[in-house]
Each structure stands twice: as structure tokens, then as C-alpha cells.
XYZ file of C-alpha atoms in Angstrom:
367
model
C -61.597 38.812 37.989
C -58.134 38.236 36.558
C -57.101 40.437 33.650
C -54.464 39.335 31.139
C -52.247 42.005 29.538
C -51.139 40.483 26.195
C -48.546 43.216 25.547
C -47.052 42.865 29.027
C -46.779 39.051 28.845
C -45.123 39.285 25.414
C -42.646 41.854 26.760
C -41.840 39.650 29.770
C -41.458 36.657 27.401
C -38.903 38.565 25.308
C -37.048 39.558 28.463
C -36.802 35.913 29.484
C -35.801 34.731 26.016
C -33.256 37.489 25.281
C -30.435 36.120 27.524
C -30.852 32.686 25.905
C -30.722 34.169 22.384
C -27.665 36.225 23.351
C -25.864 33.122 24.642
C -26.589 31.282 21.388
C -25.359 34.214 19.302
C -22.157 34.628 21.306
C -21.442 30.914 21.659
C -18.103 29.943 20.049
C -19.835 26.868 18.619
C -22.636 28.951 17.094
C -23.406 28.047 13.514
C -25.342 31.271 12.868
C -22.964 32.415 10.147
C -23.569 34.540 7.039
C -21.698 32.180 4.703
C -21.929 28.729 3.177
C -19.212 26.348 2.061
C -18.678 26.882 -1.660
C -19.589 24.170 -4.150
C -18.232 23.767 -7.706
C -20.198 25.315 -10.569
C -21.263 23.107 -13.455
C -18.848 23.222 -16.371
C -21.489 24.417 -18.878
C -22.570 27.295 -16.577
C -19.198 29.063 -16.516
C -16.558 30.549 -18.741
C -13.152 28.998 -18.109
C -11.491 32.367 -18.665
C -13.333 34.182 -15.869
C -14.258 31.511 -13.357
C -17.557 31.256 -11.516
C -18.620 34.205 -9.357
C -22.220 33.129 -8.883
C -23.653 32.769 -5.402
C -22.715 29.429 -3.854
C -19.542 29.049 -5.931
C -17.829 32.291 -4.916
C -15.293 32.287 -2.046
C -14.803 35.459 -0.025
C -13.276 34.095 3.205
C -11.399 31.067 4.562
C -14.489 29.523 6.149
C -16.118 29.140 2.714
C -13.240 27.024 1.380
C -14.073 23.327 0.862
C -11.772 20.895 2.682
C -12.973 17.936 0.623
C -13.126 17.674 -3.160
C -16.505 17.557 -4.899
C -16.990 16.372 -8.450
C -18.441 19.179 -10.598
C -21.024 18.515 -13.320
C -18.674 17.892 -16.257
C -20.003 18.151 -19.819
C -16.671 18.011 -21.668
C -13.944 16.122 -19.811
C -11.636 16.455 -22.832
C -11.609 20.279 -22.844
C -7.909 21.202 -23.109
C -8.018 24.327 -20.930
C -9.062 23.834 -17.321
C -12.198 25.569 -16.061
C -12.381 27.540 -12.809
C -15.156 25.866 -10.855
C -14.878 28.288 -7.939
C -14.722 32.084 -7.980
C -12.867 34.473 -5.652
C -13.874 37.848 -4.241
C -11.795 39.888 -1.797
C -14.680 41.383 0.203
C -13.892 39.438 3.419
C -10.335 38.269 2.757
C -8.087 38.918 5.756
C -5.294 36.470 4.820
C -1.685 37.546 4.286
C -0.439 38.877 0.951
C 2.211 36.989 -1.032
C 4.810 39.515 -2.179
C 6.792 37.918 -4.999
C 8.197 34.541 -3.947
C 6.189 33.103 -1.036
C 7.875 32.740 2.364
C 8.503 29.192 3.579
C 5.623 29.574 6.050
C 3.268 30.605 3.225
C 4.463 27.663 1.105
C 3.730 25.263 3.991
C 0.225 26.726 4.481
C -0.600 26.285 0.787
C 0.917 22.790 0.615
C -1.081 21.788 3.717
C -4.328 22.800 1.977
C -3.410 21.080 -1.301
C -2.532 17.779 0.416
C -5.744 17.969 2.497
C -7.795 18.209 -0.720
C -5.924 15.413 -2.517
C -6.195 13.159 0.537
C -9.972 13.703 0.667
C -10.148 12.329 -2.897
C -7.797 9.425 -2.132
C -9.897 8.411 0.901
C -13.035 8.298 -1.308
C -11.103 6.053 -3.711
C -10.098 3.700 -0.882
C -6.425 4.764 -1.078
C -4.110 5.618 1.793
C -3.411 9.279 2.531
C -0.444 10.950 0.846
C 2.533 11.282 3.162
C 3.371 14.923 3.845
C 6.436 16.104 5.709
C 9.250 18.621 5.947
C 11.667 16.406 4.003
C 9.393 16.176 0.919
C 8.424 19.849 1.124
C 12.068 20.974 1.463
C 12.947 18.869 -1.592
C 10.048 20.437 -3.540
C 11.126 23.977 -2.589
C 14.670 23.130 -3.722
C 13.208 21.758 -6.969
C 11.411 25.069 -7.556
C 14.816 26.816 -7.396
C 16.193 24.348 -9.949
C 13.185 25.011 -12.193
C 13.871 28.757 -12.040
C 17.577 28.182 -12.745
C 16.585 26.191 -15.839
C 13.934 28.823 -16.731
C 11.124 26.271 -16.769
C 8.219 28.435 -17.960
C 5.131 26.193 -17.663
C 7.299 23.276 -18.745
C 7.921 19.939 -17.050
C 11.329 18.860 -15.801
C 13.158 16.162 -17.804
C 14.210 14.285 -14.630
C 17.907 14.878 -15.307
C 20.577 14.553 -12.628
C 20.338 18.179 -11.465
C 16.537 17.996 -11.229
C 16.604 14.734 -9.287
C 19.316 15.939 -6.883
C 17.013 17.747 -4.345
C 15.197 14.434 -3.809
C 18.127 12.025 -4.140
C 20.159 13.902 -1.520
C 17.248 13.368 0.915
C 16.904 9.649 0.020
C 13.605 10.294 -1.783
C 12.509 9.019 -5.191
C 10.922 11.699 -7.410
C 8.368 9.817 -9.498
C 6.050 12.432 -11.053
C 5.289 16.115 -11.547
C 1.965 17.920 -12.021
C 2.006 21.542 -13.119
C -0.378 24.458 -13.616
C -0.313 28.217 -13.084
C -2.174 31.403 -12.170
C -1.378 35.011 -12.885
C -2.032 37.516 -10.100
C 0.360 40.143 -8.786
C 0.505 40.149 -4.970
C -2.112 37.425 -4.412
C -3.418 36.684 -0.930
C -3.181 33.251 0.681
C -6.932 32.826 0.170
C -6.684 33.720 -3.526
C -3.842 31.185 -3.965
C -5.879 28.520 -2.133
C -8.860 29.082 -4.433
C -6.555 28.663 -7.464
C -5.116 25.459 -5.972
C -8.673 24.213 -5.353
C -9.597 24.931 -8.995
C -6.425 23.291 -10.329
C -6.787 20.084 -8.280
C -10.518 19.845 -9.091
C -9.787 20.130 -12.833
C -6.785 17.758 -12.717
C -8.922 15.059 -11.119
C -12.328 15.507 -12.770
C -11.569 17.240 -16.121
C -8.333 15.592 -17.245
C -9.440 13.709 -20.375
C -7.243 15.809 -22.662
C -4.209 14.711 -20.617
C -5.457 11.087 -20.574
C -5.998 11.421 -16.781
C -2.245 11.631 -16.250
C -2.533 14.292 -13.533
C -5.201 12.290 -11.689
C -3.104 9.111 -11.874
C -0.091 10.972 -10.447
C -2.242 11.991 -7.461
C -3.355 8.369 -7.040
C -0.010 6.588 -7.533
C 2.278 8.764 -5.417
C 3.298 7.663 -1.921
C 3.971 11.229 -0.788
C 3.811 14.670 -2.350
C 5.233 18.160 -2.026
C 3.469 21.276 -3.316
C 5.000 24.706 -3.916
C 4.499 27.936 -5.842
C 7.212 28.785 -8.369
C 7.392 32.563 -8.740
C 9.169 34.100 -11.691
C 8.440 37.728 -12.748
C 9.895 37.033 -16.217
C 7.266 34.440 -17.113
C 4.419 36.802 -18.086
C 1.057 35.029 -17.700
C 2.738 32.182 -15.801
C 3.723 34.415 -12.872
C 2.951 31.691 -10.304
C 3.324 28.063 -11.318
C 1.797 25.502 -8.952
C 4.212 22.569 -8.755
C 3.178 19.139 -7.417
C 6.140 16.761 -6.962
C 5.145 13.124 -6.432
C 7.352 10.784 -4.433
C 7.262 7.015 -4.895
C 8.972 3.907 -3.530
C 12.754 3.810 -3.953
C 14.582 0.862 -5.472
C 18.116 0.164 -4.249
C 20.053 -2.751 -5.822
C 16.786 -4.227 -7.082
C 15.184 -4.060 -3.633
C 12.159 -1.787 -3.242
C 12.354 0.315 -0.101
C 9.256 2.120 1.179
C 9.819 5.830 1.753
C 9.075 6.038 5.482
C 11.578 8.651 6.537
C 9.586 11.717 5.472
C 9.792 13.687 8.750
C 6.004 13.661 8.666
C 4.046 16.551 10.175
C 0.341 17.047 11.001
C -2.078 18.748 8.608
C -3.814 21.778 10.149
C -6.064 23.098 7.354
C -9.207 21.074 8.120
C -9.191 21.898 11.855
C -8.611 25.617 11.189
C -11.384 25.936 8.609
C -13.859 23.902 10.666
C -13.194 26.183 13.656
C -13.918 29.254 11.502
C -17.098 27.697 10.112
C -18.379 27.246 13.670
C -17.403 30.824 14.564
C -15.065 29.278 17.143
C -12.350 31.927 16.920
C -10.963 30.845 20.308
C -10.185 27.389 18.896
C -8.785 28.941 15.704
C -6.349 31.034 17.786
C -5.425 27.982 19.887
C -4.555 26.051 16.706
C -2.303 28.914 15.566
C -0.486 28.891 18.939
C -0.146 25.112 19.128
C 1.196 24.996 15.530
C 4.204 27.059 16.622
C 4.742 24.939 19.753
C 4.510 21.703 17.784
C 6.965 22.959 15.142
C 9.417 23.859 17.931
C 8.987 20.390 19.482
C 9.691 18.685 16.135
C 12.751 20.877 15.588
C 14.097 20.074 19.062
C 13.599 16.326 18.530
C 15.339 16.376 15.143
C 18.238 18.371 16.540
C 18.668 15.758 19.278
C 18.402 12.966 16.695
C 21.018 14.578 14.454
C 23.485 14.829 17.352
C 22.985 11.129 18.146
C 23.586 10.118 14.512
C 26.644 12.362 14.212
C 28.119 10.754 17.323
C 27.969 7.290 15.724
C 29.193 8.718 12.406
C 32.266 10.124 14.151
C 32.954 6.781 15.843
C 32.587 5.087 12.455
C 35.123 7.459 10.830
C 37.634 6.853 13.654
C 37.156 3.075 13.302
C 37.718 3.316 9.535
C 40.979 5.236 9.995
C 42.199 2.678 12.534
C 41.388 -0.170 10.158
C 43.220 1.499 7.260
C 46.311 1.957 9.414
C 46.254 -1.614 10.632
C 43.573 -3.940 9.191
C 42.419 -6.564 11.698
C 39.305 -8.738 11.962
C 38.404 -7.083 15.227
C 38.536 -3.570 13.686
C 36.538 -4.699 10.644
C 33.914 -6.189 12.947
C 33.801 -2.879 14.837
C 33.141 -0.961 11.558
C 30.305 -3.339 10.619
C 28.808 -3.074 14.092
C 28.822 0.739 14.002
C 27.264 0.776 10.523
C 24.491 -1.529 11.710
C 24.000 0.611 14.812
C 23.732 3.785 12.682
C 20.961 2.430 10.422
C 19.105 0.839 13.361
C 19.085 4.245 15.070
C 17.788 5.900 11.885
C 14.847 3.473 11.783
C 14.171 4.086 15.480
C 14.198 7.842 14.873
C 11.805 7.523 11.921
C 9.349 5.682 14.163
C 9.760 8.371 16.855
C 9.065 11.121 14.276
C 5.944 9.321 13.069
C 4.692 8.773 16.633
C 5.215 12.460 17.416
C 3.239 13.440 14.296
C 0.319 11.178 15.351
C 0.409 12.602 18.871
C 0.420 16.174 17.552
C -2.468 15.435 15.164
C -4.483 14.151 18.146
C -3.690 17.331 20.083
C -5.166 19.381 17.222
C -8.349 17.308 16.858
C -8.861 17.263 20.663
C -8.855 21.074 20.910
C -12.156 22.679 21.956
């Protein structure tokens, strides 16, 4: 007679299953997480002065941040003051603190997230992605300094010569500016990202009072830079979020597409997706490769600058020779060098773009 010990068989079953459960729990791809991606609260369920801190709309860590925009339930599109559709809580926030004016690295992190969100909206609308690169971002950071010099306290620029200079000097055409603010002393990167998420959501889906001007700026721009303008003298407008839109440039009646942006990859989506999957190994790899890729771009641009300067020097020598003794041969030499210089610039722009595409693939291929 065979006896069956129910307790013993259950115990043995648990022993067999436990290693499998442990592997699932420890797997870097495990989705057993104690968070959900936040969604926007309905406009009539929240107070625009406090934001939404209800479950499902509250953000406590990076992994809960949306990387695509979602249209909230809007009941009054023409409400003048923007609502906060997402709340923030610092219970699990381990991001860096912004002390006063953000560092350039912090500005790039925030701009990366903002452009990722705007691009998600543009893709849904069937538009091309906004171009993002060091040239546009450097111009935007320089524009923030101009805004502080002019004491622009939640006030748009007038597009005067001084305000256009940071873009003109980089052969960029500044076409639009979106502006909002938040007031928080020593905010974290996560807090700033939640504010940017709220601002972009409102500018796109609750912009009736502004006749959808902010939304149209997001749609019509070719490229965009985003930066925080910090000014301790501005009271409630301690941090202004500045969006500078770049369009096509017209030279002598001829429209020239802005292709020389020194484009760089966007890292936000890959980083947040890695965190959502509890894949901290991949998240760390992205952080490491970001530094390596930045160094590679810097090295390439240094090499490119030397090559351009070499031709520029030859051009200056040829000009001096022609001024001393004008001849057809020397004039032809000047024209040839000028043509060579601009041909090299185009070639370098293509090389920069190809490097950006290659680097973006390296990020998405990471496991």
C-alpha cells in the first residue's frame, strides 16, 4: 500500500519552485515592480494650485515618469492658469539636487526629457521629430543669460538684436519662444521633470486662452532648445522654463534648412524604460556609454574644427596675396578655397548626423 503525505509533497513542491521564483525576482528584466507609470488627472478632479497627488497621478521616482504625452480629460481648455495634471512626492526621489542655476549637465538632462515628450506628441501628429543638438542647446543657454541681463521676469523676449545674437552667431534662426515657471528652492531633477511634464501637457492640451500659440510653436519648429532660467530676484518665478524654437533660415531670399545642429542622441526613454524593467545593469551601462559618446563627439568636432581652420588660414593668406597683387589666378584660388571650406562644412554636418544615428543605435541595442 502506497501512502501519500500531502504536507511532504507540498513542501517538496515549494523547494522545487523556490529557485525558479528567486530567478524571476532577481532577473534584471523582471517587471515585478511596486510602481506604475503615472497618468494625467482629469482637469475637473484637481486644483490647479496644488496639483494632483492622487494615486496613479503622483510621481515619486524616475520610473513612474511618462515618456510619451497623454491627453488629460479637459473640461475647460480656455482656463487661463495651467493645471498640474501630475503630482510629485519625494518619498523615492534619488535624483540630484539643483542648487541655484542648474549645471550644464543638469540642463542637458532636463532638455533631453522635454524634447522626448514633445517628439512623442509630434509623432502622433504625423510630424517629424524636433532636432536636438549641442548647438541649439548652447544657444538657448546663452539666451537664458541674455534674459537675466534684461531682467526678463516671466516675460517674452522682443527678438531684438541682442536677443537674436546667441542664435545668429551659430547660424540658427530663432523663430519662437514658449515660457512658463515653477517656484521651488533647491528642486531635484525629478521635481523639475514633473514640472516640465505638467507645463508641456498644459501647453499642448489646455492652451485655448493663448489661442493654441504654445502648441503651434511646438508643431512648427524645426529644432528646439530647453533650459531653466534661474533668478533669485524673481520671487514666485524662481525657475522659468524657456523653450526656444528654431526654424528654417532665409539668406538672400533663399530658404536654407537648419541641418548643422551638432545633433546628439536622446537618452531619457532608454533610461526610464530600463528602470521600469528593474534592469539597473542596463541603466548603469547607459550612464557609462553617455560619457563615452560625449567624448567621441567632442573628439570628432575638435578634429573637424582643426580641418576648417586650416582652410580658413589658407584663405586668409590667399586674400592677402590678392590684395598685394590682384591676378585672375589668385582670385580663382580664393574662390576655390571658399568653395572647399563650405563643401567640408557640409561633409562634417553629415558625419555628425551619422555619428548621432550610430550612437542612438548603440543605446537601443544595449541589454
